[in-house]
Short mmCIF file of C-alpha atoms in Angstrom, two decimals:
data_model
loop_
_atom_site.label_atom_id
_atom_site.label_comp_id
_atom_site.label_asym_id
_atom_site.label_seq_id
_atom_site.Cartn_x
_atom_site.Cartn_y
_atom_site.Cartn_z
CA UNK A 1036 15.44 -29.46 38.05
CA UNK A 1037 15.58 -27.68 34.74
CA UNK A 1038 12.03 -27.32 34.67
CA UNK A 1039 11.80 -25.52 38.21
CA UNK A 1040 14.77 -23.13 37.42
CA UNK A 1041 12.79 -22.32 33.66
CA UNK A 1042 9.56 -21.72 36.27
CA UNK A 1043 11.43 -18.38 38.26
CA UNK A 1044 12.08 -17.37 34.59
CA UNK A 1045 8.71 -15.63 34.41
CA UNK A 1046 6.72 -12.87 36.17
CA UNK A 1047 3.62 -10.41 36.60
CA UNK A 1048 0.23 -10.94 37.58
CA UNK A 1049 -0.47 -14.14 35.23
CA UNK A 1050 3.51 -15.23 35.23
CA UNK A 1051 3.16 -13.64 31.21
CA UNK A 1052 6.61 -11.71 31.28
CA UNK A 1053 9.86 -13.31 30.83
CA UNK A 1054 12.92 -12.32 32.96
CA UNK A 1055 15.72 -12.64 29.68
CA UNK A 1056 15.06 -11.31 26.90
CA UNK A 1057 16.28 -12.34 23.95
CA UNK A 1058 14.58 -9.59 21.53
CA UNK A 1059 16.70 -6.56 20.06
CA UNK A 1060 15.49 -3.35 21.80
CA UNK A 1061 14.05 -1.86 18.38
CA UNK A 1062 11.70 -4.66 17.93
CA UNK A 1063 10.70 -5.26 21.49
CA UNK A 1064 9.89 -1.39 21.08
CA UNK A 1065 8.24 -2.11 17.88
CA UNK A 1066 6.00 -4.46 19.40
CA UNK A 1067 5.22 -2.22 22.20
CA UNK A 1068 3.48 0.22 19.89
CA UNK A 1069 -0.23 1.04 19.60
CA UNK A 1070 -2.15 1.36 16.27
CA UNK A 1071 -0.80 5.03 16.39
CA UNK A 1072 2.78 4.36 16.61
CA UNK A 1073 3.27 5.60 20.63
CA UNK A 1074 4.45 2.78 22.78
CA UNK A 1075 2.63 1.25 25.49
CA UNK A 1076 0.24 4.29 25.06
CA UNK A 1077 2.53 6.20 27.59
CA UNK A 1078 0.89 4.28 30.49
CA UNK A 1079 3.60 1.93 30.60
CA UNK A 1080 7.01 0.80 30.15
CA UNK A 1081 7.91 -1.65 26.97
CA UNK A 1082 9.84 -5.15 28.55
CA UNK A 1083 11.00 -8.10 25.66
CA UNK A 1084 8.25 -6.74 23.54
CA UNK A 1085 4.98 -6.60 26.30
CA UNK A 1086 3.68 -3.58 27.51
CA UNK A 1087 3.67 -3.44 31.79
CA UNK A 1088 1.08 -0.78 32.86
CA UNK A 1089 1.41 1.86 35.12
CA UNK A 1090 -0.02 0.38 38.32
CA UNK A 1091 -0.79 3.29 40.99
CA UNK A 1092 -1.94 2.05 44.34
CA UNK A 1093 -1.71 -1.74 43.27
CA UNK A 1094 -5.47 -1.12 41.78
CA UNK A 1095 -4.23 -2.72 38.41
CA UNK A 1096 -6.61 0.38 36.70
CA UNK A 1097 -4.49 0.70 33.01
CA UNK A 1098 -4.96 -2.61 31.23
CA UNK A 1099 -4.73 -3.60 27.25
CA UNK A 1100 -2.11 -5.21 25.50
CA UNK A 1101 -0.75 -1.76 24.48
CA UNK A 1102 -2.06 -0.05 27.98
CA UNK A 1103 -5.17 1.41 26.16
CA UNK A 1104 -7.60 0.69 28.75
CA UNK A 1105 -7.87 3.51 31.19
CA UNK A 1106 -10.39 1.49 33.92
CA UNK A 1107 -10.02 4.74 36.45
CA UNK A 1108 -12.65 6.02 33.78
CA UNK A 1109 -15.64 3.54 35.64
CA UNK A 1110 -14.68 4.21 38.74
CA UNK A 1111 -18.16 6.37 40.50
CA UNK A 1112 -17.06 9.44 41.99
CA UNK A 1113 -18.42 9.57 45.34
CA UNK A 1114 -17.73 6.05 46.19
CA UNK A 1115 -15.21 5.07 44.27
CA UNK A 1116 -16.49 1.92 43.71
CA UNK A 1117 -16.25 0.21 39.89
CA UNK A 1118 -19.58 0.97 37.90
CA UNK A 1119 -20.75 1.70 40.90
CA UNK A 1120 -21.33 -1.18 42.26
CA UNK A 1121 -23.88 -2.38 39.16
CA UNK A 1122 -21.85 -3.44 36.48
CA UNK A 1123 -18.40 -4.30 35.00
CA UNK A 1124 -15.40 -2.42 33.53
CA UNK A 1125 -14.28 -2.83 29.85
CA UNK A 1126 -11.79 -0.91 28.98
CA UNK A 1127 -13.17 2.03 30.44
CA UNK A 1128 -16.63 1.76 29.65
CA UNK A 1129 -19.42 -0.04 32.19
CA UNK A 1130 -21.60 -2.48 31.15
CA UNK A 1131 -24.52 -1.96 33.62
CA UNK A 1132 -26.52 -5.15 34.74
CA UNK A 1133 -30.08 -5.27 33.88
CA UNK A 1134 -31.91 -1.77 35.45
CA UNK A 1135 -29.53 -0.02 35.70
CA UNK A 1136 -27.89 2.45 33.08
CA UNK A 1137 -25.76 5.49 33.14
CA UNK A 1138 -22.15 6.15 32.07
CA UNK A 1139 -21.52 4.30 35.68
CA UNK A 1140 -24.63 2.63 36.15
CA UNK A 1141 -25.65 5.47 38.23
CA UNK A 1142 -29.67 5.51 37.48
CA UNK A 1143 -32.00 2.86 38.21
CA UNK A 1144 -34.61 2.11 35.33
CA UNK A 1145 -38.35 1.69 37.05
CA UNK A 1146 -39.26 -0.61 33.62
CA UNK A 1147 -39.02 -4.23 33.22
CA UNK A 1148 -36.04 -4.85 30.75
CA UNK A 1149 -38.88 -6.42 28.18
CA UNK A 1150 -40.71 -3.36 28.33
CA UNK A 1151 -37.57 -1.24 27.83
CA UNK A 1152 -36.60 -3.40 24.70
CA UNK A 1153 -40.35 -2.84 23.69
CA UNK A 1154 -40.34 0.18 23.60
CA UNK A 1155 -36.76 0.98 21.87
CA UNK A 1156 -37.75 -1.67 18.65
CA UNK A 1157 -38.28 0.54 15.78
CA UNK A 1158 -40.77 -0.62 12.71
CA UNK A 1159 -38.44 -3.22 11.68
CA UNK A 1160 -37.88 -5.19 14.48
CA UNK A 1161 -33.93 -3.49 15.48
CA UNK A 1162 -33.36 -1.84 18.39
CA UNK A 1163 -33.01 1.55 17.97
CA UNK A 1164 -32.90 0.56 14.29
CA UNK A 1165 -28.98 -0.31 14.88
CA UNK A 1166 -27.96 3.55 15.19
CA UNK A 1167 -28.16 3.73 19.12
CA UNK A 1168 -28.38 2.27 22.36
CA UNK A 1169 -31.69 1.49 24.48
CA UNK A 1170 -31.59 2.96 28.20
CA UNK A 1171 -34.54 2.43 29.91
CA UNK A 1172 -37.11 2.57 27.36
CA UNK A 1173 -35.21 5.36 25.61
CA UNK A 1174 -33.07 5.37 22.01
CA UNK A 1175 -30.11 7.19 22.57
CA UNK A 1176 -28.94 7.70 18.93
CA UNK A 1177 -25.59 7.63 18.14
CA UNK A 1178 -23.39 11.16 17.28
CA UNK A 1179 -22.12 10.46 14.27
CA UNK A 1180 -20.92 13.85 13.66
CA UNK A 1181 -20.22 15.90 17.12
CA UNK A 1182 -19.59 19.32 15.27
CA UNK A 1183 -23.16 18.90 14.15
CA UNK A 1184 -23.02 20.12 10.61
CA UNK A 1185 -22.35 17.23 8.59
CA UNK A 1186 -25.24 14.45 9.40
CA UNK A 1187 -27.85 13.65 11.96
CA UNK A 1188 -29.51 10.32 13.48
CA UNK A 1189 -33.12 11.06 15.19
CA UNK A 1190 -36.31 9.97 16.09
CA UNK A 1191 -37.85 7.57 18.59
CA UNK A 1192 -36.07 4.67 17.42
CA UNK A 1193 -33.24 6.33 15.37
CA UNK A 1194 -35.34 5.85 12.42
CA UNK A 1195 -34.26 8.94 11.08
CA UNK A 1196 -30.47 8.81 9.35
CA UNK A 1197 -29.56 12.27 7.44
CA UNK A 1198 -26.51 10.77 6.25
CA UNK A 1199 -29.03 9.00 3.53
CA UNK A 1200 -29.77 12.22 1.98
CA UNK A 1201 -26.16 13.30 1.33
CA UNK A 1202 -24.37 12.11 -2.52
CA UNK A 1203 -21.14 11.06 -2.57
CA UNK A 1204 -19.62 14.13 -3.23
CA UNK A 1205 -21.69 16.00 -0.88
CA UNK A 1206 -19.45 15.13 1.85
CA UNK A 1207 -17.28 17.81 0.88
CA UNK A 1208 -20.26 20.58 1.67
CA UNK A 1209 -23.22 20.61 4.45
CA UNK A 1210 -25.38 20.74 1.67
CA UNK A 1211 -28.37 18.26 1.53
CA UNK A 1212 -29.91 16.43 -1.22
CA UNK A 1213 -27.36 18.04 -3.68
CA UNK A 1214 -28.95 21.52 -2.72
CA UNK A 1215 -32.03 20.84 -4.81
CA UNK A 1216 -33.93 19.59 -1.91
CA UNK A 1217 -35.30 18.85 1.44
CA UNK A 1218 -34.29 15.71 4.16
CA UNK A 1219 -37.00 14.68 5.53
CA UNK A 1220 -35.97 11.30 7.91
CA UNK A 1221 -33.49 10.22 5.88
CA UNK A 1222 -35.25 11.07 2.80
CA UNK A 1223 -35.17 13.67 -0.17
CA UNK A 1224 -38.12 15.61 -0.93
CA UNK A 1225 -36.58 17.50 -4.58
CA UNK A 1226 -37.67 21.03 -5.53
CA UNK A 1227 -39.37 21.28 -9.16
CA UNK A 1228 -36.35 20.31 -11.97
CA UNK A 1229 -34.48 17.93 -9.93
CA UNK A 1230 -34.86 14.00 -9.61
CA UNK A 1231 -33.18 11.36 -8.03
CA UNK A 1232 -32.55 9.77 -4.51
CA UNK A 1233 -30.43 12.55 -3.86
CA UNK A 1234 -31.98 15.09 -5.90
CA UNK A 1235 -28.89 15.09 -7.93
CA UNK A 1236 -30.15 14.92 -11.93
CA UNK A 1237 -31.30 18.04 -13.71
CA UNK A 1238 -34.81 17.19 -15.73
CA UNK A 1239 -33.33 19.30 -18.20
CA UNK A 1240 -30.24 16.99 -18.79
CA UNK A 1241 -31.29 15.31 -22.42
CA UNK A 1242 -30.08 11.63 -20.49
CA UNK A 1243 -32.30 9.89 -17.89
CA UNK A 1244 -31.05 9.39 -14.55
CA UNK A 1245 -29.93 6.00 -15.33
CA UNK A 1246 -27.87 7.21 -18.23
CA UNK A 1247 -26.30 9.58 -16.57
CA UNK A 1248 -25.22 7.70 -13.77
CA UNK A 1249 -24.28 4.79 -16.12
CA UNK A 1250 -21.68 7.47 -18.04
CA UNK A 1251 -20.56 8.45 -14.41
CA UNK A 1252 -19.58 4.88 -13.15
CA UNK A 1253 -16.91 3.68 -16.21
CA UNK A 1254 -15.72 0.42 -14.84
CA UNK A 1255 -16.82 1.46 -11.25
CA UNK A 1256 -19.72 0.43 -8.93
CA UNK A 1257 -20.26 4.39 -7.79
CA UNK A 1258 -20.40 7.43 -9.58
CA UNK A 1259 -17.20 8.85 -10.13
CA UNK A 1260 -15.50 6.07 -8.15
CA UNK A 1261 -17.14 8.24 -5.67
CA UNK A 1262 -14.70 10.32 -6.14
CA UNK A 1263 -16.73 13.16 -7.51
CA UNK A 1264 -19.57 15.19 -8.74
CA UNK A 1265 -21.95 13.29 -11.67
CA UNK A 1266 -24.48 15.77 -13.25
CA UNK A 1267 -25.70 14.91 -16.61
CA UNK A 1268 -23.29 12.22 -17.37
CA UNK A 1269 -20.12 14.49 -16.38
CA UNK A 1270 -17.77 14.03 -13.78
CA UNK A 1271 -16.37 16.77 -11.84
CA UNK A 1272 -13.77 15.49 -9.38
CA UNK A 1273 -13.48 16.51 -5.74
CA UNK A 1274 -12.15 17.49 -3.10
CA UNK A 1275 -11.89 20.86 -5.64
CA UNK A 1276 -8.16 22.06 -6.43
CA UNK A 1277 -7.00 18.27 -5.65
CA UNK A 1278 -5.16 17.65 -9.08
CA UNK A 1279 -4.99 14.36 -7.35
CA UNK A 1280 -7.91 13.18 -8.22
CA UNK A 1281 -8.34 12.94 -12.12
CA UNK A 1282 -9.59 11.14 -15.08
CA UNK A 1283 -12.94 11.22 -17.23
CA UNK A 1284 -14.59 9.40 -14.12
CA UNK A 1285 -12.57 10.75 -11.63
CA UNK A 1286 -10.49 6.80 -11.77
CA UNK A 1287 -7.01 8.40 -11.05
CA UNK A 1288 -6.41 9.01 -7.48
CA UNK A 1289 -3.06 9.52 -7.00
CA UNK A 1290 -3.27 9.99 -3.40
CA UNK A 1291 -3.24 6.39 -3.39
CA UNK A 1292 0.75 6.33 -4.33
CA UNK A 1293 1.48 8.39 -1.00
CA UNK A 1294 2.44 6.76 2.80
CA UNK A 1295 0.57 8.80 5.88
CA UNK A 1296 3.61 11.22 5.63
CA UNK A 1297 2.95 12.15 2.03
CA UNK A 1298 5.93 10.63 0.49
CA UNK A 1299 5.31 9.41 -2.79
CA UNK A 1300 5.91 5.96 -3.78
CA UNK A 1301 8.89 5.68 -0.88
CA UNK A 1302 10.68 7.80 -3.40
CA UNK A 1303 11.64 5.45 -5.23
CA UNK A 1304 9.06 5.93 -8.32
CA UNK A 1305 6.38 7.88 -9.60
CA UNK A 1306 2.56 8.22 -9.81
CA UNK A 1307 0.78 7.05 -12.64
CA UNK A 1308 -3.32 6.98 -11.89
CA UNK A 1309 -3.14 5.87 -8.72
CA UNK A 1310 -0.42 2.88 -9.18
CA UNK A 1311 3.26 3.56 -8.45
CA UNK A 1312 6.05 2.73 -11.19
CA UNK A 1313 8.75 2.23 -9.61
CA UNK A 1314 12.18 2.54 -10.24
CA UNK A 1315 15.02 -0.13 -10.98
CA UNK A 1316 15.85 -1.68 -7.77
CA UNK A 1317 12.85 -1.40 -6.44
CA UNK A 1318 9.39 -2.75 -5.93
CA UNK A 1319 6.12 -3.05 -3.82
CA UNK A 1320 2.75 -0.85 -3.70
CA UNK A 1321 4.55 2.13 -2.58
CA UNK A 1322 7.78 0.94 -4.15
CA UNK A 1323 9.41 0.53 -0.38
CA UNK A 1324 11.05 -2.99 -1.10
CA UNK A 1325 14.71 -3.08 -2.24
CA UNK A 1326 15.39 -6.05 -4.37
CA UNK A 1327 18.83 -6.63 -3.19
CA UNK A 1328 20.29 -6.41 0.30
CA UNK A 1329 23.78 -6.86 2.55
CA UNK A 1330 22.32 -9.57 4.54
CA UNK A 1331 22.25 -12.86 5.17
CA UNK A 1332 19.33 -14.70 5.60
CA UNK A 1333 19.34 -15.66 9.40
CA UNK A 1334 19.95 -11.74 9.79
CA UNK A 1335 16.99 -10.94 7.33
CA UNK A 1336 14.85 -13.78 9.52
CA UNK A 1337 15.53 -12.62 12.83
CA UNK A 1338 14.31 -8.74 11.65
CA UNK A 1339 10.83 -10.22 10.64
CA UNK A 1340 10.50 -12.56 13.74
CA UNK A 1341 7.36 -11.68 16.34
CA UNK A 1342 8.36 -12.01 19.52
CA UNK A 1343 6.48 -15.76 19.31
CA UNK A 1344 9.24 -16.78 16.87
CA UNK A 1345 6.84 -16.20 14.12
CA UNK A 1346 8.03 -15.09 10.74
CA UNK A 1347 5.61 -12.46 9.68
CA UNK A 1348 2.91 -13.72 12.35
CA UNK A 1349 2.67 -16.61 9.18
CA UNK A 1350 0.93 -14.54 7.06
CA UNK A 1351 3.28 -13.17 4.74
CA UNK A 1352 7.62 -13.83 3.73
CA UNK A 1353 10.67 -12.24 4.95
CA UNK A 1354 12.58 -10.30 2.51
CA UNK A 1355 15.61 -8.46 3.34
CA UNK A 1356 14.63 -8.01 6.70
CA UNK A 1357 11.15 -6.86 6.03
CA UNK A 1358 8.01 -8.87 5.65
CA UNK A 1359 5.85 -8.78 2.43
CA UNK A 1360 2.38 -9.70 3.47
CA UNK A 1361 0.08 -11.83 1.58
CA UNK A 1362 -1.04 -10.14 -1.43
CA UNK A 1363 -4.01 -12.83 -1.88
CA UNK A 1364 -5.32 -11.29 1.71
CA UNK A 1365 -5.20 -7.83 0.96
CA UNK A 1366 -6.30 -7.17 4.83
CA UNK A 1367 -2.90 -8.73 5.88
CA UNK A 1368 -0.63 -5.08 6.65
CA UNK A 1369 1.52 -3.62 9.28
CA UNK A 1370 5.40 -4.40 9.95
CA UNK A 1371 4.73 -7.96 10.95
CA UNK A 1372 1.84 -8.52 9.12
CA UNK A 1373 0.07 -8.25 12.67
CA UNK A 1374 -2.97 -6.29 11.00
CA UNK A 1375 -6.15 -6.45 10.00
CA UNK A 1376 -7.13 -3.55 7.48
CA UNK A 1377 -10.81 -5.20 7.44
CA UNK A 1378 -11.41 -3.71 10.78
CA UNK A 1379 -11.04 0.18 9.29
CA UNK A 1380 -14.34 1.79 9.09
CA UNK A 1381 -16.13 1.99 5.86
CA UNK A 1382 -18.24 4.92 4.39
CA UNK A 1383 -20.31 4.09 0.82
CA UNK A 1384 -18.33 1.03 0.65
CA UNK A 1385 -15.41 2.47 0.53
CA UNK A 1386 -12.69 1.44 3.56
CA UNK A 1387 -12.34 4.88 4.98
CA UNK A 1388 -14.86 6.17 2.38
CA UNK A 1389 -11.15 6.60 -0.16
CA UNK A 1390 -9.91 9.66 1.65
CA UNK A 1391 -7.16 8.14 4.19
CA UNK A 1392 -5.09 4.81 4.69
CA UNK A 1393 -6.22 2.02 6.84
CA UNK A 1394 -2.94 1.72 9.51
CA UNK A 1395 -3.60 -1.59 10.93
CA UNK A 1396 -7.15 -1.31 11.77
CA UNK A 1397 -7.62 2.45 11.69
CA UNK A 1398 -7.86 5.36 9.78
CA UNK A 1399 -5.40 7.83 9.21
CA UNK A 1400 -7.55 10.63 7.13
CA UNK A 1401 -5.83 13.06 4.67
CA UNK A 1402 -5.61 16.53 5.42
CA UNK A 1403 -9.08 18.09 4.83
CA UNK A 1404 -10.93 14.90 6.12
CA UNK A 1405 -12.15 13.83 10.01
CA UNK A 1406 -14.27 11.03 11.30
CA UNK A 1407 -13.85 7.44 12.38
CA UNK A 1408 -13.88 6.52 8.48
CA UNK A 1409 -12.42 9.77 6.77
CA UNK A 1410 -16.31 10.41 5.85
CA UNK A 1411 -16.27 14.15 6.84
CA UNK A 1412 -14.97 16.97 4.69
CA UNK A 1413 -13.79 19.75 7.20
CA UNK A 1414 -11.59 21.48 4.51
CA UNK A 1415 -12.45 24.48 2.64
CA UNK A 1416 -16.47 25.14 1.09
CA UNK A 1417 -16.57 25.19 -2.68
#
């Protein structure tokens, strides 16, 4: 009998919302939020910690744990019909069966799918040498910049990548191959007096290229932790007028001490190269763990609980109602340890190429900085 009544407990589409709720209403609301902080992605309403969609007309078109998928996006037009009526709905994008493409499989392809992958295999056996999608014979090549000024990705097969022929610190100008040059499909051509892959090294510098950008690294892997400017051995740091950024190789980044709302070190500390010191009392990366707290530990428990009953989704500890995530998995982030920071976009190896913070899985850029991995400089010339 008590297994019947526990059955009516549940409802929805696939039974996968409970009728009680046991959850405070600040973490069911908590758990309601997208990677950007607004709950249920306003297409919904938040119940015991589970997003319900919006569901006009019973057509079940807003999907995604947090309501992100907008499916009204695939739906053709003229017929209304999903894709229309040649492929399947993803979370707002169609994926067209084979010959047919379009943004809703609208157009037919008059090629054999072999001959379509033929044709879109660049020189080294990729399709569209991983920067684009085939359709129909043809590389569509992805936009990696859609103001247009800061990189391009061209040719048959996308063979072409302009992004190759910008340094490090060139992001911060639409300047190719340092200035001292011409990009030629991905490649620098230097004008007489300058060398390098990038045309960055004077010939008159009195070091070789490899000196130079030895001086340049310190203990780092790039040039100016990639940070800044290398020219004959000397650092200058970037973005310019960021006192930031700082040190003989550019190794201080202070930034690194401030949350996405520019607090520094939870205000509770201060900035010293990049690390936080932080006061008595205190601790953490950003200094925004008190050591002691009015709570007991059932209380501190419950506030670190997913709504699975999981402390810290088992990937970090509960301390004074907040969970401290793994610091052996330095992916492991968010309020519940629910994220994976491995999943932000990288730019010259650098998760969001050093000029934002990864927030669970995405990049929140600094001001000056756009693109999916903080790679594009939209602040002031220099």
């Amino acid at each position: 009998m008590n297994s019947l009544t526990n059955m009516w407990c549940w409802f929805g589409d696939a039974c996968q919302f409970q009728e009680e709720c046991n959850l405070p209403s600040k973490k069911s609301k908590e758990l309601c939020k997208n990677p950007q902080g607004v709950v249920c992605s306003n297409r919904g309403i938040c119940h015991c910690g589970s997003c319900m969609c919006d569901n006009e007309d019973n057509k079940g078109l807003v999907t995604g744990r947090f309501c992100e998928c907008d499916d009204s996006e695939c739906l053709d037009e003229d017929t209304g019909e999903v894709c229309g009526g040649h492929g399947q709905c993803y979370c707002g994008n169609c994926y067209c069966v084979a010959g047919w493409h379009g943004d809703k499989c609208e157009f037919q392809c008059d090629i054999s799918p072999w001959e379509s992958k033929r044709r879109c295999t660049s020189p080294d056996g990729k399709i569209c040498s991983n920067r684009g999608t085939c359709v129909c014979g043809e590389c569509n090549c992805y936009d990696v910049d859609p103001s247009g000024d800061w990189g391009d990705i061209h040719g048959e097969t996308c063979e072409c990548d302009e992004r190759n022929c910008h340094a490090t610190y060139d992001r911060y100008t639409d300047d190719f191959c340092s200035g001292h040059g011409q990009c030629n499909c991905g490649r620098c051509d230097c004008r007489e007096g300058w060398a390098g892959k990038k045309c960055e090294h004077p010939l008159s510098c009195s070091l070789s290229l490899e000196s130079s950008v030895k001086k340049c690294r310190g203990t780092s892997n790039l040039p100016c932790f990639g940070r800044g400017q290398c020219q004959c051995g000397q650092c200058t740091c970037h973005p310019p007028g960021d006192s930031r950024v700082h040190g003989k190789n550019c190794e201080c980044d202070d930034r690194q001490c401030e949350d996405i709302s520019g607090e520094v070190c939870g205000g509770h500390g201060y900035c010293s190269c990049g690390r936080c010191i932080c006061e008595e009392g205190w601790f953490g990366k950003l200094c925004q763990f008190a050591r002691s707290c009015d709570m007991s530990d059932a209380q501190s428990k419950e506030l670190c609980e997913t709504s699975d009953g999981v402390v810290c989704s088992g990937k970090g500890s509960c301390h004074c109602g907040q969970c401290i995530c793994s610091p052996q998995d330095w992916w492991v982030s968010g309020e519940y340890c629910e994220c994976d920071d491995r999943d932000c976009d990288k730019h010259d190896g650098l998760i969001c190429t050093g000029n934002g913070l990864c927030n669970c899985g995405n990049c929140e850029c600094w001001d000056g900085w756009t693109g999916n991995a903080c790679e594009i400089w939209v602040g002031a010339e220099y």
